[in-house]
Coordinates of C-alpha atoms in Angstrom, one line a residue:
Chain A
M306 CA 24.0 -24.0 19.5
E307 CA 25.3 -21.3 17.2
D308 CA 25.3 -17.6 17.9
I309 CA 22.8 -15.6 15.9
I310 CA 23.9 -12.1 17.1
V311 CA 27.4 -11.2 18.0
S312 CA 28.6 -7.8 19.0
E313 CA 32.3 -7.3 19.3
N314 CA 33.5 -4.3 21.4
L315 CA 30.5 -2.3 20.1
R316 CA 30.9 1.4 20.7
F317 CA 28.5 4.1 19.6
H318 CA 28.5 7.9 20.1
Y319 CA 26.7 10.8 18.5
T320 CA 27.9 14.3 18.1
N321 CA 25.8 17.1 19.6
E322 CA 26.1 20.0 17.3
Y323 CA 24.3 22.5 19.5
D324 CA 26.2 22.0 22.8
E325 CA 29.9 22.5 22.3
K326 CA 30.9 21.5 25.8
A327 CA 29.5 18.0 25.5
A328 CA 30.2 17.6 21.8
V329 CA 30.4 13.9 21.9
T330 CA 28.0 11.7 23.8
E331 CA 29.0 8.1 24.3
V332 CA 25.9 5.9 24.3
L333 CA 27.5 2.4 24.1
K334 CA 30.9 1.9 25.6
G335 CA 32.1 -1.4 24.3
I336 CA 29.4 -4.1 24.4
N337 CA 30.4 -7.7 23.9
I338 CA 27.5 -10.1 23.8
S339 CA 26.5 -13.0 21.8
I340 CA 23.0 -14.3 21.6
K341 CA 22.3 -18.0 20.9
K342 CA 19.9 -19.2 18.2
G343 CA 16.5 -20.0 19.5
S344 CA 17.0 -18.2 22.8
F345 CA 14.8 -15.6 24.5
T346 CA 17.0 -12.7 25.8
A347 CA 15.7 -9.7 27.7
V348 CA 17.7 -6.5 27.7
L349 CA 17.0 -4.4 30.7
G350 CA 18.1 -0.9 31.6
H351 CA 17.1 2.4 32.9
N352 CA 16.1 5.3 30.6
G353 CA 19.3 6.4 28.8
S354 CA 21.1 3.2 29.5
G355 CA 21.5 2.6 25.8
K356 CA 19.2 -0.4 25.5
S357 CA 17.2 1.0 22.5
T358 CA 20.4 2.1 20.8
L359 CA 21.8 -1.4 21.2
A360 CA 18.6 -2.9 19.6
K361 CA 18.9 -0.5 16.6
H362 CA 22.4 -1.9 16.0
F363 CA 21.0 -5.4 15.7
N364 CA 18.9 -4.4 12.7
G365 CA 21.3 -2.1 10.8
I366 CA 19.3 1.1 11.7
L367 CA 22.4 2.4 13.5
M368 CA 26.0 1.6 12.6
P369 CA 28.7 1.1 15.2
S370 CA 31.1 4.0 15.7
S371 CA 33.6 1.3 16.3
G372 CA 33.5 -2.4 16.8
K373 CA 31.4 -4.9 14.9
V374 CA 28.0 -6.4 15.0
F375 CA 27.2 -9.7 13.2
V376 CA 23.7 -10.9 12.7
C377 CA 23.3 -14.3 11.2
G378 CA 26.8 -14.0 10.0
I379 CA 26.1 -10.7 8.2
D380 CA 28.2 -7.7 9.2
T381 CA 25.5 -5.0 9.8
S382 CA 27.8 -2.3 8.3
D383 CA 27.7 -4.0 5.0
E384 CA 25.1 -1.9 3.1
N385 CA 24.8 -4.3 0.2
R386 CA 23.3 -6.9 2.5
L387 CA 21.1 -4.6 4.5
F388 CA 17.8 -6.1 3.2
E389 CA 19.1 -9.6 3.6
L390 CA 19.9 -8.7 7.2
R391 CA 16.5 -7.2 7.8
Q392 CA 14.8 -10.3 6.5
H393 CA 16.7 -12.4 9.0
A394 CA 16.3 -10.1 11.9
G395 CA 12.9 -8.3 12.1
M396 CA 12.3 -5.3 14.4
V397 CA 9.1 -4.4 16.3
F398 CA 8.9 -0.8 17.7
Q399 CA 7.2 0.7 20.7
N400 CA 4.3 2.6 19.1
P401 CA 2.1 0.2 17.2
D402 CA 0.3 3.0 15.4
N403 CA 3.5 4.3 13.8
Q404 CA 4.6 1.0 12.2
I405 CA 1.3 0.0 10.5
V406 CA 1.4 1.2 6.9
A407 CA -1.8 0.0 5.2
S408 CA -5.4 0.5 6.3
I409 CA -6.3 -3.1 6.0
I410 CA -4.7 -5.6 8.4
E411 CA -3.8 -8.3 5.9
E412 CA -2.3 -5.7 3.5
D413 CA -0.1 -4.4 6.2
V414 CA 1.1 -7.9 7.1
A415 CA 1.9 -8.3 3.4
F416 CA 3.8 -5.1 3.2
A417 CA 7.3 -6.6 3.7
L418 CA 6.5 -9.4 1.3
E419 CA 5.4 -7.0 -1.3
N420 CA 8.6 -5.1 -0.9
L421 CA 10.6 -8.3 -1.3
G422 CA 8.7 -9.2 -4.5
V423 CA 7.2 -12.5 -3.2
A424 CA 4.8 -14.1 -5.6
P425 CA 1.1 -13.3 -4.8
K426 CA 0.2 -16.9 -4.2
E427 CA 3.0 -17.6 -1.7
M428 CA 2.3 -14.2 -0.2
R429 CA -1.3 -15.2 0.6
Q430 CA -0.1 -18.3 2.4
R431 CA 2.6 -16.5 4.4
V432 CA 0.2 -13.7 5.4
D433 CA -2.4 -16.1 6.5
D434 CA 0.2 -18.1 8.5
A435 CA 1.6 -15.0 10.1
L436 CA -1.9 -13.8 11.1
K437 CA -2.8 -17.2 12.6
A438 CA 0.5 -17.3 14.5
V439 CA -0.4 -14.1 16.4
G440 CA -4.1 -15.0 16.7
M441 CA -5.3 -12.1 14.5
Y442 CA -6.6 -14.1 11.5
E443 CA -10.2 -13.2 12.1
Y444 CA -9.4 -9.5 12.0
R445 CA -7.6 -9.7 8.6
Y446 CA -10.1 -7.4 6.9
H447 CA -10.4 -4.9 9.7
S448 CA -8.8 -1.4 9.7
P449 CA -6.1 -0.7 12.3
S450 CA -8.2 2.0 13.9
Q451 CA -10.7 -0.6 15.0
L452 CA -8.2 -2.6 17.0
S453 CA -6.8 -2.2 20.5
G454 CA -3.2 -1.4 21.2
G455 CA -2.3 -5.0 22.0
Q456 CA -4.0 -6.2 18.8
K457 CA -2.2 -3.6 16.8
Q458 CA 1.1 -4.6 18.2
R459 CA 0.3 -8.3 17.4
V460 CA -0.4 -7.2 13.8
A461 CA 3.0 -5.4 13.8
I462 CA 4.6 -8.7 14.9
A463 CA 2.7 -10.6 12.2
G464 CA 4.1 -8.1 9.6
I465 CA 7.6 -9.1 10.8
I466 CA 7.1 -12.9 11.0
A467 CA 5.6 -13.0 7.5
M468 CA 9.2 -12.4 6.4
R469 CA 10.0 -15.7 8.2
P470 CA 12.9 -14.2 10.2
E471 CA 15.2 -16.2 12.4
C472 CA 15.3 -13.5 15.0
I473 CA 12.9 -10.8 16.2
I474 CA 14.1 -7.7 18.1
L475 CA 11.4 -6.0 20.1
D476 CA 12.1 -2.5 21.3
E477 CA 9.8 -2.0 24.3
P478 CA 6.8 -3.4 22.5
T479 CA 4.6 -3.2 25.5
A480 CA 5.5 0.2 26.8
M481 CA 2.4 1.9 25.4
L482 CA -0.1 -0.9 26.1
D483 CA -2.6 -1.5 28.9
P484 CA -2.1 -4.6 31.1
Q485 CA -4.3 -6.8 29.0
G486 CA -2.5 -5.8 25.8
R487 CA 0.9 -6.4 27.5
K488 CA -0.2 -9.9 28.5
E489 CA -1.4 -10.7 24.9
V490 CA 1.8 -9.5 23.3
L491 CA 4.1 -11.3 25.8
K492 CA 2.2 -14.5 25.3
T493 CA 2.5 -14.2 21.6
I494 CA 6.3 -13.5 21.9
R495 CA 6.8 -16.5 24.1
R496 CA 4.8 -18.8 21.9
L497 CA 6.8 -17.7 18.8
N498 CA 10.0 -18.5 20.7
R499 CA 8.9 -21.9 22.0
E500 CA 6.9 -23.2 19.0
A501 CA 8.5 -21.6 16.0
G502 CA 12.0 -21.5 17.5
I503 CA 12.4 -17.8 16.7
T504 CA 15.2 -16.1 18.6
I505 CA 13.8 -13.2 20.6
V506 CA 15.6 -10.2 21.9
L507 CA 13.2 -8.2 24.1
I508 CA 14.1 -4.7 25.1
T509 CA 12.0 -3.8 28.1
H510 CA 11.9 -2.0 31.4
Y511 CA 9.3 -4.3 32.9
M512 CA 10.9 -6.7 35.3
D513 CA 8.1 -9.3 35.2
E514 CA 8.6 -9.5 31.4
A515 CA 12.3 -10.0 31.8
A516 CA 11.7 -12.7 34.4
Q517 CA 10.1 -14.8 31.7
S518 CA 13.2 -14.9 29.5
D519 CA 16.1 -17.4 29.4
R520 CA 18.7 -14.7 29.9
V521 CA 18.7 -11.2 31.1
V522 CA 21.3 -8.6 30.0
V523 CA 21.3 -5.5 32.2
L524 CA 22.7 -2.3 30.7
D525 CA 23.7 0.8 32.6
K526 CA 25.4 3.8 31.1
G527 CA 26.2 2.0 28.0
Q528 CA 27.9 -1.0 29.6
V529 CA 26.8 -4.5 30.4
V530 CA 26.4 -4.8 34.2
F531 CA 24.8 -8.2 34.5
D532 CA 24.4 -11.0 31.9
D533 CA 22.9 -14.2 33.3
V534 CA 19.8 -16.3 33.8
P535 CA 17.0 -14.2 35.4
S536 CA 17.1 -15.8 38.8
E537 CA 20.8 -15.0 39.1
V538 CA 20.4 -11.4 37.9
F539 CA 17.5 -10.6 40.1
S540 CA 19.2 -12.0 43.2
N541 CA 21.4 -8.8 43.1
V542 CA 18.5 -6.7 44.5
E543 CA 20.6 -3.9 45.9
E544 CA 22.8 -3.5 42.9
L545 CA 19.8 -3.4 40.6
K546 CA 18.1 -0.8 42.7
R547 CA 21.3 1.3 42.7
I548 CA 21.2 1.6 38.9
G549 CA 17.6 2.6 39.0
L550 CA 15.9 -0.7 38.2
D551 CA 13.2 -2.5 40.1
V552 CA 13.1 -6.2 40.7
P553 CA 10.1 -8.5 40.2
Q554 CA 7.7 -8.4 43.2
T555 CA 8.4 -11.9 44.2
T556 CA 12.2 -11.3 44.3
E557 CA 11.5 -8.2 46.3
L558 CA 9.5 -10.1 48.8
V559 CA 12.1 -12.8 49.1
Y560 CA 14.8 -10.2 49.5
L561 CA 12.9 -8.4 52.3
L562 CA 12.2 -11.7 54.1
R563 CA 15.8 -12.7 53.9
K564 CA 16.8 -9.4 55.3
E565 CA 14.7 -10.3 58.3
G566 CA 16.7 -13.5 58.7
I567 CA 14.3 -15.9 57.1
D568 CA 15.9 -18.7 55.2
L569 CA 14.6 -18.5 51.6
D570 CA 16.3 -19.2 48.3
S571 CA 17.3 -15.9 46.8
H572 CA 16.9 -17.3 43.2
I573 CA 13.1 -17.5 43.4
I574 CA 11.5 -15.5 40.7
S575 CA 8.1 -17.1 39.8
E576 CA 5.1 -16.5 41.9
D577 CA 4.3 -20.2 42.3
E578 CA 7.8 -21.0 43.4
C579 CA 7.7 -18.2 46.0
A580 CA 4.3 -19.3 47.3
D581 CA 5.5 -22.9 47.6
A582 CA 8.7 -21.8 49.4
I583 CA 6.8 -19.7 51.9
E584 CA 4.2 -22.5 52.5
A585 CA 7.0 -24.9 53.1
L586 CA 8.5 -22.5 55.6
F587 CA 5.2 -22.3 57.5
R588 CA 5.0 -26.1 57.6
T589 CA 8.5 -26.5 59.1
S590 CA 8.0 -23.6 61.5
N591 CA 4.7 -25.0 62.8
N592 CA 6.4 -28.4 63.3
N593 CA 9.2 -26.8 65.2
D594 CA 6.9 -24.5 67.2
D595 CA 9.1 -21.8 66.0
D596 CA 6.8 -18.9 65.3
K597 CA 9.4 -16.3 64.3
A598 CA 9.0 -17.0 60.7
V599 CA 5.2 -16.9 61.0
Q600 CA 5.3 -13.6 62.7
A601 CA 7.7 -12.1 60.1
A602 CA 5.8 -13.5 57.2
S603 CA 2.4 -12.4 58.4
Chain B
M1251 CA -17.4 14.6 17.6
L1252 CA -14.6 14.5 15.0
K1253 CA -14.9 10.7 14.7
D1254 CA -18.2 11.1 12.9
I1255 CA -16.5 12.4 9.8
T1256 CA -16.5 9.7 7.1
I1257 CA -13.6 9.9 4.7
G1258 CA -13.7 8.3 1.3
Q1259 CA -17.5 8.0 1.7
F1260 CA -17.3 4.3 0.9
F1261 CA -20.5 2.3 1.5
P1262 CA -19.7 -1.4 1.5
G1263 CA -22.1 -3.5 -0.4
E1264 CA -22.4 -6.5 -2.7
S1265 CA -24.1 -4.8 -5.7
L1266 CA -23.0 -5.2 -9.3
L1267 CA -21.3 -1.8 -9.1
H1268 CA -19.4 -2.8 -6.0
R1269 CA -18.1 -5.8 -7.7
L1270 CA -16.8 -4.2 -10.8
D1271 CA -13.1 -3.9 -11.3
P1272 CA -12.1 -0.4 -9.9
R1273 CA -10.0 0.3 -13.0
F1274 CA -13.0 -0.1 -15.2
K1275 CA -15.1 2.0 -12.9
I1276 CA -12.6 4.8 -13.2
I1277 CA -12.6 4.6 -17.0
I1278 CA -16.4 4.4 -17.1
T1279 CA -16.6 7.5 -14.9
C1280 CA -14.3 9.4 -17.3
I1281 CA -16.4 8.4 -20.3
F1282 CA -19.5 9.4 -18.3
V1283 CA -18.1 12.9 -17.7
V1284 CA -17.3 13.3 -21.4
M1285 CA -20.8 12.0 -22.2
L1286 CA -22.5 14.6 -20.1
F1287 CA -20.6 17.5 -21.7
I1288 CA -21.0 16.5 -25.4
G1289 CA -24.7 15.8 -24.8
D1290 CA -25.8 19.2 -25.9
S1291 CA -29.5 18.7 -26.4
V1292 CA -32.6 17.7 -24.5
W1293 CA -32.2 14.1 -25.8
G1294 CA -28.5 14.1 -24.9
L1295 CA -29.3 14.9 -21.4
V1296 CA -32.2 12.4 -21.2
I1297 CA -29.8 9.7 -22.3
G1298 CA -27.3 10.9 -19.7
S1299 CA -30.0 10.9 -17.0
V1300 CA -31.1 7.4 -17.9
F1301 CA -27.5 6.2 -17.6
T1302 CA -27.0 8.0 -14.2
F1303 CA -30.3 6.9 -12.6
G1304 CA -29.8 3.4 -14.0
A1305 CA -26.4 3.2 -12.3
I1306 CA -27.8 4.6 -9.1
A1307 CA -30.5 2.0 -9.1
L1308 CA -28.0 -0.8 -9.7
S1309 CA -25.7 0.4 -6.9
K1310 CA -28.5 -0.2 -4.3
I1311 CA -27.2 2.9 -2.4
P1312 CA -30.0 4.9 -0.6
N1313 CA -31.1 7.9 -2.7
R1314 CA -30.8 10.3 0.2
L1315 CA -27.0 9.9 0.1
F1316 CA -27.0 11.4 -3.4
V1317 CA -29.2 14.2 -2.3
K1318 CA -26.7 14.8 0.5
S1319 CA -23.8 14.9 -1.9
I1320 CA -25.5 17.6 -4.0
K1321 CA -26.5 19.8 -1.0
P1322 CA -23.2 21.4 -0.4
I1323 CA -22.9 22.6 -4.0
F1324 CA -26.4 24.0 -4.0
P1325 CA -25.2 27.7 -3.7
F1326 CA -22.8 27.0 -6.6
L1327 CA -25.6 25.6 -8.7
I1328 CA -27.8 28.7 -8.2
F1329 CA -24.9 30.9 -8.9
T1330 CA -24.1 29.2 -12.2
A1331 CA -27.8 29.2 -13.2
V1332 CA -28.2 32.9 -12.6
L1333 CA -24.9 33.7 -14.4
N1334 CA -26.0 31.8 -17.4
L1335 CA -29.4 33.3 -17.3
V1336 CA -28.1 36.8 -17.2
F1337 CA -25.1 36.8 -19.5
I1338 CA -26.2 34.6 -22.3
S1339 CA -28.2 36.6 -24.9
D1340 CA -29.3 34.2 -27.5
G1341 CA -32.7 34.0 -29.1
D1342 CA -35.9 35.9 -28.2
V1343 CA -35.8 38.3 -25.2
L1344 CA -38.4 37.2 -22.8
F1345 CA -37.8 39.7 -20.0
K1346 CA -36.0 42.9 -19.7
W1347 CA -35.2 45.1 -16.7
R1348 CA -32.6 47.8 -17.1
F1349 CA -29.5 46.1 -18.4
I1350 CA -30.6 42.6 -17.5
K1351 CA -32.0 40.6 -20.4
V1352 CA -33.3 37.1 -20.0
T1353 CA -33.4 35.2 -23.3
E1354 CA -34.7 31.9 -24.4
G1355 CA -31.2 30.7 -25.1
G1356 CA -30.1 31.8 -21.6
I1357 CA -32.9 29.7 -20.0
E1358 CA -32.0 26.8 -22.1
T1359 CA -28.3 26.9 -21.2
S1360 CA -28.8 27.4 -17.5
V1361 CA -31.2 24.5 -17.3
Y1362 CA -28.9 22.3 -19.2
M1363 CA -25.9 23.3 -17.0
L1364 CA -27.9 22.7 -13.9
V1365 CA -29.0 19.2 -15.0
R1366 CA -25.5 18.4 -16.2
I1367 CA -23.8 19.4 -12.9
V1368 CA -26.3 17.5 -10.8
L1369 CA -25.8 14.4 -12.9
L1370 CA -22.1 14.8 -12.8
I1371 CA -22.0 15.0 -9.0
A1372 CA -24.4 12.1 -8.5
G1373 CA -22.6 10.0 -11.1
S1374 CA -19.1 10.6 -9.9
S1375 CA -20.1 10.2 -6.2
L1376 CA -21.1 6.7 -7.2
L1377 CA -17.5 5.9 -7.9
T1378 CA -16.4 6.7 -4.3
Y1379 CA -19.6 5.3 -2.8
T1380 CA -19.0 1.8 -4.3
T1381 CA -15.2 1.6 -4.3
S1382 CA -13.1 1.4 -1.2
P1383 CA -10.3 4.1 -1.0
I1384 CA -7.7 1.3 -1.2
A1385 CA -9.2 -0.3 -4.3
L1386 CA -9.2 3.2 -5.8
T1387 CA -5.6 3.8 -5.0
D1388 CA -4.6 0.4 -6.4
A1389 CA -6.6 1.0 -9.6
L1390 CA -5.1 4.5 -10.1
E1391 CA -1.6 3.2 -9.6
Q1392 CA -2.2 0.6 -12.3
L1393 CA -4.0 2.9 -14.7
M1394 CA -1.2 5.5 -14.4
S1395 CA 1.6 3.0 -14.7
P1396 CA 2.4 3.8 -18.3
L1397 CA 3.4 7.3 -17.0
K1398 CA 6.3 5.6 -15.2
K1399 CA 8.1 5.7 -18.5
L1400 CA 7.9 9.5 -18.4
K1401 CA 9.5 9.4 -14.9
F1402 CA 6.2 10.3 -13.3
P1403 CA 6.3 9.0 -9.6
V1404 CA 3.3 6.8 -9.9
H1405 CA 4.2 4.3 -7.1
E1406 CA 5.3 7.1 -4.8
L1407 CA 2.0 8.9 -5.2
S1408 CA 0.0 5.8 -4.5
M1409 CA 2.1 5.0 -1.5
M1410 CA 1.5 8.5 -0.2
M1411 CA -2.2 8.1 -0.7
T1412 CA -2.2 4.7 1.1
I1413 CA -0.4 6.2 4.1
A1414 CA -2.6 9.2 4.1
L1415 CA -5.7 7.0 4.2
R1416 CA -4.2 4.9 6.9
F1417 CA -3.3 7.9 9.1
I1418 CA -6.5 10.0 8.7
P1419 CA -8.3 8.2 11.6
T1420 CA -5.2 8.2 13.7
L1421 CA -4.7 12.0 13.3
I1422 CA -8.4 12.7 13.9
E1423 CA -8.2 10.8 17.1
E1424 CA -5.1 12.7 18.1
T1425 CA -6.7 16.1 17.2
D1426 CA -9.6 15.1 19.5
K1427 CA -7.1 14.3 22.3
I1428 CA -5.2 17.6 21.9
M1429 CA -8.4 19.6 21.8
S1430 CA -9.5 17.9 25.1
A1431 CA -6.1 18.6 26.6
Q1432 CA -6.2 22.3 25.6
K1433 CA -9.8 22.7 26.8
A1434 CA -8.7 21.2 30.1
R1435 CA -6.1 23.9 30.3
G1436 CA -8.8 26.5 29.7
A1437 CA -8.5 27.1 26.0
E1438 CA -11.7 28.3 24.3
I1439 CA -12.1 26.8 20.9
D1440 CA -15.6 27.2 19.8
S1441 CA -16.3 30.8 20.8
G1442 CA -15.2 34.3 20.0
S1443 CA -14.8 36.2 16.8
L1444 CA -13.5 34.6 13.6
R1445 CA -10.1 36.1 14.3
A1446 CA -10.0 34.7 17.8
R1447 CA -11.1 31.3 16.7
V1448 CA -8.4 31.1 14.1
K1449 CA -5.9 32.1 16.7
N1450 CA -7.3 29.5 19.1
L1451 CA -6.4 26.8 16.5
I1452 CA -2.7 27.4 16.9
P1453 CA -2.3 25.5 20.2
I1454 CA -4.1 22.6 18.5
L1455 CA -2.3 22.6 15.2
I1456 CA 1.3 23.0 16.6
P1457 CA 1.2 19.9 18.8
L1458 CA -0.5 18.0 15.9
F1459 CA 2.3 19.0 13.5
V1460 CA 5.0 18.1 15.9
S1461 CA 3.6 14.7 16.6
S1462 CA 2.9 14.1 12.9
F1463 CA 6.6 14.7 12.1
R1464 CA 7.6 12.3 14.8
R1465 CA 5.1 9.7 13.5
A1466 CA 6.5 10.2 10.0
E1467 CA 10.0 9.5 11.1
E1468 CA 9.1 6.4 13.1
L1469 CA 7.0 5.1 10.2
A1470 CA 9.8 5.6 7.8
T1471 CA 12.2 3.6 10.0
A1472 CA 9.6 0.9 10.4
M1473 CA 9.1 0.8 6.6
E1474 CA 12.8 0.5 6.0
C1475 CA 13.0 -2.3 8.5
R1476 CA 10.4 -4.1 6.4
C1477 CA 12.7 -3.8 3.4
Y1478 CA 10.8 -0.9 1.7
N1479 CA 12.8 0.2 -1.3
G1480 CA 10.5 2.1 -3.6
G1481 CA 8.3 0.6 -6.2
D1482 CA 10.8 -1.4 -8.2
G1483 CA 10.3 -5.2 -8.1
R1484 CA 7.3 -4.9 -5.8
T1485 CA 4.5 -7.4 -6.0
R1486 CA 1.0 -7.0 -4.6
L1487 CA -1.1 -9.2 -2.3
R1488 CA -4.3 -8.2 -3.9
Q1489 CA -4.5 -8.6 -7.6
L1490 CA -7.1 -6.7 -9.6
K1491 CA -9.0 -9.0 -11.8
S1492 CA -11.2 -8.0 -14.6
G1493 CA -13.9 -10.3 -16.0
G1494 CA -16.8 -10.5 -18.4
R1495 CA -19.0 -8.2 -16.4
D1496 CA -16.4 -5.4 -16.5
F1497 CA -16.2 -5.5 -20.3
A1498 CA -20.0 -5.7 -20.4
A1499 CA -20.3 -2.6 -18.3
L1500 CA -17.8 -0.8 -20.5
A1501 CA -19.7 -1.9 -23.6
V1502 CA -23.0 -0.5 -22.1
T1503 CA -21.3 2.8 -21.3
C1504 CA -19.9 3.0 -24.8
A1505 CA -23.3 2.3 -26.3
F1506 CA -24.8 5.2 -24.3
M1507 CA -21.9 7.4 -25.5
G1508 CA -22.6 6.2 -29.1
A1509 CA -26.3 7.1 -28.7
I1510 CA -25.5 10.6 -27.5
I1511 CA -23.1 11.1 -30.5
A1512 CA -25.8 9.8 -32.8
V1513 CA -28.4 12.2 -31.3
N1514 CA -26.0 15.1 -31.8
L1515 CA -25.4 14.2 -35.4
M1516 CA -29.1 13.9 -36.2
L1517 CA -30.1 17.1 -34.6

């Protein structure tokens, strides 16, 4: 599979004009990653780790101080191709309210297409398809203020997929949502990835969301600390905790049980897997009349 | 509390007036305003009233809404009437008290003015009652598009209106939240002298401004990410379509206009 996003030794710093002592703040200190087409990558990191800054480089909102970023083969610092780039790689932001432009849902979804000068007839088709893809078609005539946070965020996603991008970058799309809204949005993201083959880059600080991806990139202080499949990354419980991140609850449980000397696979991340492993453990320990595991687990 | 405010005063419906092309509705309203002001006789105003009440009946919008739209300007109406009554000295003097003279012409003018303003308000509220704010914005953008040649920022204005309409409910909600938060910290908002109340608004307005600027910045980034690049080469999802009934409505309006001009010429 080909790479859709490539960053080569990406560095970014901004100059603080008010504080002379710390005049230059380095946010990204040489990031080298490449993201495969059709993959679902989660970018994790503590506040201030540079994860949002990284996301903004994938869409040409920020330009590298040094190094290069290529998205769909387009150099993001090439201003002439900025709109082309943004059609290929759409971006969804944290606050759903601040990215909806029109007061009727379908008009908002059409916004990008109107900007690109798509013919009205084709626009109609693409707007309807996009709304159906996020399950908001029946709300097309509503106003944004009538919708819940999760629904608004799905509308924002529809506004991006109407452009038919190859890649969507989501910058903490669930941070402002309630648990129900988070679930809806994550389900939508996963479906778009699986069914429409859209490459997803999800910036998040929720471990359970990252656990659902194909690949987790962990950033700390502007550098990549881990870059692997979720089960590998989350098996480094102590290291993750040291940089201020949590691990999914199942991983935490397995980690604590292992610490007590119980033999479990440290790569377990899903709840079902974990339940099965512990059940299996009970079975064997009952057979062996070895109640150490039972005691510890209970 | 703040959520009860209706903005745009649009009342959705399926009447003939609702279905008219908003561009035609704006043009008709303009003709209507001119019509009222050139109708300078009893008959002119009768024709104007027939047109207004006919349109109100067609719109199927409850009459009390029109009464409601006139209520706030009631003091203004009285003021204009009294002013006309006192300062116009034309025709026979009917009543005299010190320097105040009430003349026949004064009574006539003040009654005409009263009727005219009431019809004007009722008739033009009909435009906003039957047309959604968005349709109005679209129509205005199209009607004003010839001004683009004079470098008048038509698209920018309509974009600003669209965004304003979109964010009014959001900002009202936010104001409500800030008010609750300040009340919870012991702020008194609804009490005290006028001076104290104005002062009490500051802790509400400042956070509102700050957050509005933040919103504006985020929205601008989001718009750029969706390839917003001004009005050039932009297409629209919703196309305004005019049909037979729009031209018919315009023709009827012009007929009324013609009748008023004819009455003026005859009298």
